[in-house]
């Protein structure tokens, strides 16, 4: 399995989300980082998930491939936008945390959990303060260049 600098964990259920995810991958790649973007790098299996007859076999293959990519990545960046973060991204964050990966939250949406905070289980999995804009992400990436295994 190929290794990556960043595993991009994000919702991918509508065109707006897919576009944002591609922009994030491009932003990271223009700064010299390699990325695993499930919607792009998941292969044809993602399309097969639309066929109910293939669901059990295909879904397990997608799951295993994404877990392998997460294991072979140095860091995870989680898109936390939305009323609540995507449940699949939350699981990926938990795995990355348990695997000892660098975990970064990217939340450009200002909706938050109670009292203006995110759920503490998300916040405390993060290796750094959650980043809220592209400039903040740029600054953090500069600090991480030396820490990301290449």
Short mmCIF file of N, CA and C in Angstrom, two decimals:
data_model
loop_
_atom_site.label_atom_id
_atom_site.label_comp_id
_atom_site.label_asym_id
_atom_site.label_seq_id
_atom_site.Cartn_x
_atom_site.Cartn_y
_atom_site.Cartn_z
N UNK A 1 0.85 -1.19 0.00
CA UNK A 1 0.00 0.00 0.00
C UNK A 1 0.89 1.24 0.00
N UNK A 2 0.53 2.17 -0.81
CA UNK A 2 1.23 3.45 -0.90
C UNK A 2 1.07 4.22 0.41
N UNK A 3 2.06 5.02 0.76
CA UNK A 3 1.93 5.86 1.96
C UNK A 3 1.57 7.28 1.54
N UNK A 4 0.91 7.97 2.45
CA UNK A 4 0.42 9.33 2.20
C UNK A 4 0.80 10.24 3.35
N UNK A 5 0.90 11.51 3.06
CA UNK A 5 1.09 12.49 4.13
C UNK A 5 -0.23 12.71 4.87
N UNK A 6 -1.31 12.91 4.11
CA UNK A 6 -2.61 13.21 4.70
C UNK A 6 -3.70 12.28 4.17
N UNK A 7 -4.50 11.79 5.08
CA UNK A 7 -5.77 11.13 4.77
C UNK A 7 -6.83 12.20 4.96
N UNK A 8 -7.62 12.48 3.95
CA UNK A 8 -8.65 13.51 4.04
C UNK A 8 -9.97 12.84 4.43
N UNK A 9 -10.43 13.17 5.61
CA UNK A 9 -11.65 12.61 6.16
C UNK A 9 -12.74 13.67 6.07
N UNK A 10 -13.77 13.39 5.28
CA UNK A 10 -14.78 14.41 5.03
C UNK A 10 -16.06 13.78 4.51
N UNK A 11 -17.18 14.47 4.68
CA UNK A 11 -18.41 13.98 4.07
C UNK A 11 -18.31 14.05 2.55
N UNK A 12 -18.99 13.14 1.87
CA UNK A 12 -18.92 13.13 0.41
C UNK A 12 -20.25 12.71 -0.19
N UNK A 13 -21.30 13.44 0.21
CA UNK A 13 -22.64 13.04 -0.20
C UNK A 13 -23.35 14.02 -1.11
N UNK A 14 -22.72 15.15 -1.41
CA UNK A 14 -23.34 16.06 -2.37
C UNK A 14 -22.22 16.80 -3.11
N UNK A 15 -22.59 17.47 -4.19
CA UNK A 15 -21.61 18.11 -5.05
C UNK A 15 -20.80 19.18 -4.31
N UNK A 16 -21.44 19.92 -3.42
CA UNK A 16 -20.73 20.95 -2.66
C UNK A 16 -19.62 20.33 -1.79
N UNK A 17 -19.94 19.23 -1.12
CA UNK A 17 -18.95 18.56 -0.29
C UNK A 17 -17.82 17.98 -1.15
N UNK A 18 -18.18 17.34 -2.24
CA UNK A 18 -17.17 16.76 -3.12
C UNK A 18 -16.23 17.83 -3.67
N UNK A 19 -16.78 18.96 -4.03
CA UNK A 19 -15.97 20.07 -4.55
C UNK A 19 -15.03 20.61 -3.48
N UNK A 20 -15.54 20.82 -2.27
CA UNK A 20 -14.71 21.31 -1.17
C UNK A 20 -13.57 20.33 -0.89
N UNK A 21 -13.88 19.04 -0.89
CA UNK A 21 -12.86 18.02 -0.64
C UNK A 21 -11.76 18.06 -1.70
N UNK A 22 -12.16 18.22 -2.96
CA UNK A 22 -11.16 18.33 -4.04
C UNK A 22 -10.30 19.58 -3.86
N UNK A 23 -10.92 20.67 -3.45
CA UNK A 23 -10.17 21.91 -3.21
C UNK A 23 -9.17 21.73 -2.07
N UNK A 24 -9.59 21.03 -1.02
CA UNK A 24 -8.69 20.78 0.10
C UNK A 24 -7.52 19.91 -0.33
N UNK A 25 -7.80 18.86 -1.10
CA UNK A 25 -6.72 17.99 -1.60
C UNK A 25 -5.75 18.81 -2.45
N UNK A 26 -6.27 19.63 -3.34
CA UNK A 26 -5.41 20.48 -4.17
C UNK A 26 -4.59 21.45 -3.35
N UNK A 27 -5.18 22.03 -2.33
CA UNK A 27 -4.49 22.97 -1.44
C UNK A 27 -3.29 22.27 -0.78
N UNK A 28 -3.50 21.06 -0.28
CA UNK A 28 -2.43 20.30 0.37
C UNK A 28 -1.37 19.89 -0.65
N UNK A 29 -1.80 19.42 -1.80
CA UNK A 29 -0.86 18.94 -2.81
C UNK A 29 -0.01 20.07 -3.38
N UNK A 30 -0.58 21.26 -3.53
CA UNK A 30 0.21 22.40 -4.01
C UNK A 30 1.30 22.79 -3.03
N UNK A 31 1.16 22.35 -1.80
CA UNK A 31 2.17 22.65 -0.78
C UNK A 31 3.11 21.47 -0.56
N UNK A 32 3.06 20.50 -1.47
CA UNK A 32 4.01 19.40 -1.46
C UNK A 32 3.61 18.18 -0.66
N UNK A 33 2.38 18.11 -0.18
CA UNK A 33 1.93 16.95 0.59
C UNK A 33 1.20 15.97 -0.33
N UNK A 34 1.34 14.69 -0.05
CA UNK A 34 0.56 13.68 -0.76
C UNK A 34 -0.73 13.46 0.02
N UNK A 35 -1.79 13.12 -0.71
CA UNK A 35 -3.09 12.95 -0.05
C UNK A 35 -3.79 11.69 -0.51
N UNK A 36 -4.57 11.13 0.39
CA UNK A 36 -5.53 10.09 0.06
C UNK A 36 -6.90 10.71 0.24
N UNK A 37 -7.62 10.85 -0.86
CA UNK A 37 -8.97 11.40 -0.86
C UNK A 37 -9.90 10.26 -1.26
N UNK A 38 -10.68 9.71 -0.31
CA UNK A 38 -11.49 8.54 -0.62
C UNK A 38 -12.35 8.67 -1.87
N UNK A 39 -12.96 9.82 -2.09
CA UNK A 39 -13.83 9.97 -3.27
C UNK A 39 -13.06 9.88 -4.57
N UNK A 40 -11.78 10.19 -4.54
CA UNK A 40 -10.94 10.15 -5.74
C UNK A 40 -10.14 8.87 -5.81
N UNK A 41 -9.63 8.43 -4.68
CA UNK A 41 -8.68 7.32 -4.65
C UNK A 41 -9.32 5.98 -4.29
N UNK A 42 -10.63 6.00 -4.04
CA UNK A 42 -11.33 4.77 -3.66
C UNK A 42 -11.60 3.84 -4.82
N UNK A 43 -11.40 4.31 -6.03
CA UNK A 43 -11.58 3.46 -7.20
C UNK A 43 -13.04 3.26 -7.56
N UNK A 44 -13.25 2.31 -8.43
CA UNK A 44 -14.59 2.04 -8.94
C UNK A 44 -15.52 1.46 -7.90
N UNK A 45 -15.00 0.96 -6.80
CA UNK A 45 -15.87 0.39 -5.77
C UNK A 45 -16.87 1.40 -5.25
N UNK A 46 -16.47 2.67 -5.20
CA UNK A 46 -17.38 3.71 -4.72
C UNK A 46 -18.64 3.74 -5.58
N UNK A 47 -18.49 3.57 -6.88
CA UNK A 47 -19.64 3.58 -7.78
C UNK A 47 -20.48 2.31 -7.61
N UNK A 48 -19.80 1.19 -7.32
CA UNK A 48 -20.52 -0.07 -7.16
C UNK A 48 -21.41 -0.07 -5.92
N UNK A 49 -21.12 0.81 -4.97
CA UNK A 49 -21.94 0.86 -3.76
C UNK A 49 -23.38 1.26 -4.07
N UNK A 50 -23.61 1.80 -5.23
CA UNK A 50 -24.97 2.18 -5.62
C UNK A 50 -25.80 0.96 -6.04
N UNK A 51 -25.17 -0.17 -6.25
CA UNK A 51 -25.85 -1.39 -6.63
C UNK A 51 -26.11 -2.22 -5.36
N UNK A 52 -27.36 -2.33 -4.91
CA UNK A 52 -27.67 -3.04 -3.65
C UNK A 52 -27.20 -4.49 -3.63
N UNK A 53 -27.15 -5.13 -4.79
CA UNK A 53 -26.72 -6.53 -4.82
C UNK A 53 -25.23 -6.69 -4.51
N UNK A 54 -24.47 -5.66 -4.76
CA UNK A 54 -23.02 -5.71 -4.51
C UNK A 54 -22.63 -5.11 -3.17
N UNK A 55 -23.59 -4.56 -2.44
CA UNK A 55 -23.29 -3.81 -1.22
C UNK A 55 -22.44 -4.56 -0.21
N UNK A 56 -22.81 -5.77 0.23
CA UNK A 56 -22.00 -6.40 1.31
C UNK A 56 -20.53 -6.57 0.93
N UNK A 57 -20.27 -7.12 -0.22
CA UNK A 57 -18.89 -7.37 -0.65
C UNK A 57 -18.15 -6.06 -0.91
N UNK A 58 -18.79 -5.16 -1.62
CA UNK A 58 -18.15 -3.91 -2.00
C UNK A 58 -17.91 -3.01 -0.80
N UNK A 59 -18.89 -2.90 0.08
CA UNK A 59 -18.75 -2.01 1.23
C UNK A 59 -17.60 -2.47 2.14
N UNK A 60 -17.45 -3.76 2.31
CA UNK A 60 -16.34 -4.28 3.13
C UNK A 60 -15.00 -3.97 2.47
N UNK A 61 -14.92 -4.08 1.17
CA UNK A 61 -13.69 -3.77 0.44
C UNK A 61 -13.35 -2.28 0.56
N UNK A 62 -14.36 -1.41 0.43
CA UNK A 62 -14.13 0.03 0.58
C UNK A 62 -13.65 0.33 2.00
N UNK A 63 -14.31 -0.25 2.99
CA UNK A 63 -13.91 -0.04 4.38
C UNK A 63 -12.45 -0.44 4.60
N UNK A 64 -12.10 -1.64 4.18
CA UNK A 64 -10.73 -2.14 4.38
C UNK A 64 -9.69 -1.28 3.65
N UNK A 65 -10.02 -0.86 2.44
CA UNK A 65 -9.08 -0.02 1.70
C UNK A 65 -8.87 1.32 2.39
N UNK A 66 -9.95 1.92 2.87
CA UNK A 66 -9.82 3.21 3.55
C UNK A 66 -9.06 3.07 4.87
N UNK A 67 -9.31 2.00 5.61
CA UNK A 67 -8.55 1.78 6.86
C UNK A 67 -7.07 1.58 6.55
N UNK A 68 -6.75 0.82 5.52
CA UNK A 68 -5.35 0.63 5.13
C UNK A 68 -4.71 1.96 4.75
N UNK A 69 -5.43 2.80 4.01
CA UNK A 69 -4.89 4.11 3.62
C UNK A 69 -4.69 4.99 4.85
N UNK A 70 -5.59 4.91 5.80
CA UNK A 70 -5.45 5.68 7.04
C UNK A 70 -4.22 5.21 7.81
N UNK A 71 -4.03 3.91 7.89
CA UNK A 71 -2.86 3.36 8.59
C UNK A 71 -1.56 3.79 7.92
N UNK A 72 -1.57 3.93 6.60
CA UNK A 72 -0.34 4.26 5.89
C UNK A 72 -0.16 5.76 5.69
N UNK A 73 -0.98 6.55 6.34
CA UNK A 73 -0.86 8.01 6.27
C UNK A 73 -0.20 8.54 7.54
N UNK A 74 0.50 9.64 7.41
CA UNK A 74 1.13 10.26 8.57
C UNK A 74 0.15 11.06 9.40
N UNK A 75 -0.86 11.61 8.73
CA UNK A 75 -1.79 12.50 9.42
C UNK A 75 -3.18 12.38 8.81
N UNK A 76 -4.16 12.80 9.58
CA UNK A 76 -5.54 12.89 9.11
C UNK A 76 -5.96 14.34 9.22
N UNK A 77 -6.63 14.84 8.20
CA UNK A 77 -7.29 16.13 8.29
C UNK A 77 -8.77 15.89 8.13
N UNK A 78 -9.54 16.32 9.12
CA UNK A 78 -10.98 16.08 9.14
C UNK A 78 -11.74 17.36 8.85
N UNK A 79 -12.57 17.32 7.82
CA UNK A 79 -13.47 18.44 7.53
C UNK A 79 -14.64 18.32 8.50
N UNK A 80 -14.79 19.32 9.34
CA UNK A 80 -15.78 19.28 10.41
C UNK A 80 -17.00 20.16 10.13
N UNK A 81 -17.14 20.64 8.92
CA UNK A 81 -18.25 21.52 8.59
C UNK A 81 -19.57 20.76 8.59
N UNK A 82 -20.65 21.51 8.79
CA UNK A 82 -21.99 20.94 8.86
C UNK A 82 -22.57 21.17 10.24
N UNK A 83 -23.86 20.92 10.36
CA UNK A 83 -24.51 21.09 11.66
C UNK A 83 -23.84 20.19 12.69
N UNK A 84 -23.55 18.97 12.27
CA UNK A 84 -22.75 18.03 13.07
C UNK A 84 -21.74 17.39 12.12
N UNK A 85 -20.57 17.02 12.61
CA UNK A 85 -19.60 16.36 11.73
C UNK A 85 -20.13 15.02 11.21
N UNK A 86 -19.67 14.66 10.03
CA UNK A 86 -20.04 13.41 9.39
C UNK A 86 -19.65 12.22 10.27
N UNK A 87 -20.58 11.26 10.43
CA UNK A 87 -20.32 10.13 11.33
C UNK A 87 -19.17 9.26 10.85
N UNK A 88 -19.02 9.08 9.54
CA UNK A 88 -17.88 8.30 9.03
C UNK A 88 -16.57 9.00 9.32
N UNK A 89 -16.55 10.32 9.17
CA UNK A 89 -15.34 11.08 9.48
C UNK A 89 -15.01 10.98 10.97
N UNK A 90 -16.05 10.95 11.82
CA UNK A 90 -15.81 10.80 13.26
C UNK A 90 -15.14 9.45 13.57
N UNK A 91 -15.59 8.40 12.90
CA UNK A 91 -14.97 7.08 13.11
C UNK A 91 -13.53 7.10 12.62
N UNK A 92 -13.30 7.71 11.45
CA UNK A 92 -11.93 7.80 10.93
C UNK A 92 -11.04 8.59 11.88
N UNK A 93 -11.56 9.66 12.47
CA UNK A 93 -10.80 10.43 13.45
C UNK A 93 -10.44 9.56 14.65
N UNK A 94 -11.40 8.81 15.15
CA UNK A 94 -11.13 7.91 16.28
C UNK A 94 -10.06 6.89 15.96
N UNK A 95 -10.12 6.33 14.75
CA UNK A 95 -9.09 5.37 14.34
C UNK A 95 -7.73 6.05 14.26
N UNK A 96 -7.68 7.22 13.61
CA UNK A 96 -6.41 7.93 13.47
C UNK A 96 -5.81 8.24 14.83
N UNK A 97 -6.64 8.68 15.74
CA UNK A 97 -6.18 8.98 17.11
C UNK A 97 -5.60 7.71 17.76
N UNK A 98 -6.33 6.61 17.63
CA UNK A 98 -5.88 5.34 18.22
C UNK A 98 -4.60 4.83 17.55
N UNK A 99 -4.44 5.10 16.26
CA UNK A 99 -3.23 4.70 15.54
C UNK A 99 -2.05 5.63 15.82
N UNK A 100 -2.26 6.69 16.60
CA UNK A 100 -1.18 7.62 16.92
C UNK A 100 -0.84 8.60 15.80
N UNK A 101 -1.79 8.86 14.92
CA UNK A 101 -1.56 9.78 13.79
C UNK A 101 -1.73 11.24 14.25
N UNK A 102 -1.13 12.15 13.53
CA UNK A 102 -1.39 13.57 13.72
C UNK A 102 -2.82 13.81 13.23
N UNK A 103 -3.64 14.47 14.04
CA UNK A 103 -5.04 14.72 13.69
C UNK A 103 -5.30 16.21 13.66
N UNK A 104 -5.84 16.67 12.54
CA UNK A 104 -6.13 18.09 12.35
C UNK A 104 -7.60 18.25 12.03
N UNK A 105 -8.23 19.20 12.70
CA UNK A 105 -9.61 19.55 12.41
C UNK A 105 -9.65 20.81 11.57
N UNK A 106 -10.45 20.81 10.52
CA UNK A 106 -10.63 21.96 9.64
C UNK A 106 -12.12 22.27 9.61
N UNK A 107 -12.50 23.38 10.25
CA UNK A 107 -13.91 23.72 10.42
C UNK A 107 -14.14 25.17 10.01
N UNK A 108 -14.61 25.35 8.79
CA UNK A 108 -14.88 26.70 8.30
C UNK A 108 -16.31 27.14 8.63
N UNK A 109 -17.13 26.22 9.05
CA UNK A 109 -18.53 26.46 9.42
C UNK A 109 -18.55 26.92 10.88
N UNK A 110 -19.30 27.97 11.20
CA UNK A 110 -19.28 28.47 12.58
C UNK A 110 -20.35 27.85 13.47
N UNK A 111 -21.08 26.86 12.98
CA UNK A 111 -22.03 26.17 13.85
C UNK A 111 -21.25 25.26 14.79
N UNK A 112 -21.60 25.25 16.05
CA UNK A 112 -20.86 24.48 17.05
C UNK A 112 -21.81 23.72 17.97
N UNK A 113 -21.23 22.85 18.74
CA UNK A 113 -21.91 22.11 19.80
C UNK A 113 -22.29 23.10 20.90
N UNK A 114 -22.85 22.65 21.99
CA UNK A 114 -23.31 23.49 23.10
C UNK A 114 -22.26 24.52 23.51
N UNK A 115 -22.71 25.72 23.81
CA UNK A 115 -21.86 26.81 24.28
C UNK A 115 -20.76 27.18 23.30
N UNK A 116 -21.00 26.99 22.03
CA UNK A 116 -20.02 27.38 21.02
C UNK A 116 -18.86 26.43 20.86
N UNK A 117 -18.94 25.26 21.44
CA UNK A 117 -17.86 24.29 21.39
C UNK A 117 -18.27 23.09 20.54
N UNK A 118 -17.28 22.36 20.07
CA UNK A 118 -17.54 21.06 19.45
C UNK A 118 -17.69 20.03 20.55
N UNK A 119 -18.13 18.86 20.18
CA UNK A 119 -18.16 17.76 21.11
C UNK A 119 -16.74 17.50 21.61
N UNK A 120 -16.57 17.37 22.90
CA UNK A 120 -15.23 17.21 23.47
C UNK A 120 -14.51 15.98 22.96
N UNK A 121 -15.23 14.94 22.56
CA UNK A 121 -14.58 13.74 22.03
C UNK A 121 -13.87 14.04 20.71
N UNK A 122 -14.37 15.01 19.97
CA UNK A 122 -13.70 15.42 18.73
C UNK A 122 -12.52 16.32 19.05
N UNK A 123 -12.79 17.34 19.85
CA UNK A 123 -11.74 18.33 20.15
C UNK A 123 -10.49 17.69 20.75
N UNK A 124 -10.67 16.74 21.65
CA UNK A 124 -9.51 16.18 22.33
C UNK A 124 -8.79 15.10 21.53
N UNK A 125 -9.34 14.71 20.40
CA UNK A 125 -8.60 13.82 19.48
C UNK A 125 -7.63 14.62 18.62
N UNK A 126 -7.84 15.92 18.54
CA UNK A 126 -7.03 16.75 17.65
C UNK A 126 -5.65 17.01 18.24
N UNK A 127 -4.65 16.96 17.38
CA UNK A 127 -3.27 17.21 17.79
C UNK A 127 -2.99 18.69 17.98
N UNK A 128 -3.80 19.54 17.36
CA UNK A 128 -3.63 21.00 17.40
C UNK A 128 -5.01 21.63 17.53
N UNK A 129 -5.04 22.93 17.81
CA UNK A 129 -6.31 23.64 17.81
C UNK A 129 -6.95 23.51 16.43
N UNK A 130 -8.25 23.43 16.40
CA UNK A 130 -8.98 23.32 15.14
C UNK A 130 -8.75 24.59 14.31
N UNK A 131 -8.51 24.39 13.04
CA UNK A 131 -8.25 25.49 12.11
C UNK A 131 -9.59 25.91 11.49
N UNK A 132 -9.80 27.24 11.36
CA UNK A 132 -11.09 27.73 10.90
C UNK A 132 -11.08 28.43 9.55
N UNK A 133 -9.92 28.55 8.92
CA UNK A 133 -9.87 29.17 7.60
C UNK A 133 -8.62 28.71 6.86
N UNK A 134 -8.58 29.03 5.56
CA UNK A 134 -7.47 28.59 4.72
C UNK A 134 -6.14 29.19 5.16
N UNK A 135 -6.14 30.43 5.63
CA UNK A 135 -4.90 31.05 6.11
C UNK A 135 -4.37 30.33 7.34
N UNK A 136 -5.26 30.00 8.25
CA UNK A 136 -4.85 29.25 9.44
C UNK A 136 -4.30 27.88 9.09
N UNK A 137 -4.92 27.26 8.08
CA UNK A 137 -4.42 25.95 7.64
C UNK A 137 -3.03 26.09 7.03
N UNK A 138 -2.82 27.14 6.27
CA UNK A 138 -1.50 27.41 5.68
C UNK A 138 -0.42 27.53 6.76
N UNK A 139 -0.74 28.26 7.81
CA UNK A 139 0.22 28.44 8.92
C UNK A 139 0.52 27.10 9.59
N UNK A 140 -0.52 26.33 9.88
CA UNK A 140 -0.31 25.03 10.53
C UNK A 140 0.50 24.08 9.64
N UNK A 141 0.21 24.07 8.36
CA UNK A 141 0.96 23.20 7.45
C UNK A 141 2.44 23.55 7.46
N UNK A 142 2.75 24.83 7.55
CA UNK A 142 4.15 25.25 7.63
C UNK A 142 4.84 24.66 8.85
N UNK A 143 4.12 24.59 9.95
CA UNK A 143 4.68 24.02 11.18
C UNK A 143 4.81 22.50 11.10
N UNK A 144 3.97 21.89 10.28
CA UNK A 144 3.96 20.42 10.20
C UNK A 144 4.92 19.83 9.20
N UNK A 145 5.46 20.64 8.30
CA UNK A 145 6.33 20.09 7.24
C UNK A 145 7.39 19.15 7.79
N UNK A 146 7.98 19.50 8.92
CA UNK A 146 9.04 18.68 9.49
C UNK A 146 8.52 17.44 10.22
N UNK A 147 7.27 17.47 10.67
CA UNK A 147 6.71 16.38 11.44
C UNK A 147 6.07 15.28 10.59
N UNK A 148 5.66 15.64 9.40
CA UNK A 148 5.02 14.66 8.53
C UNK A 148 6.09 13.73 7.97
N UNK A 149 5.88 12.45 8.15
CA UNK A 149 6.84 11.46 7.62
C UNK A 149 6.73 11.42 6.10
N UNK A 150 7.82 11.61 5.44
CA UNK A 150 7.82 11.60 3.97
C UNK A 150 8.71 10.49 3.47
#
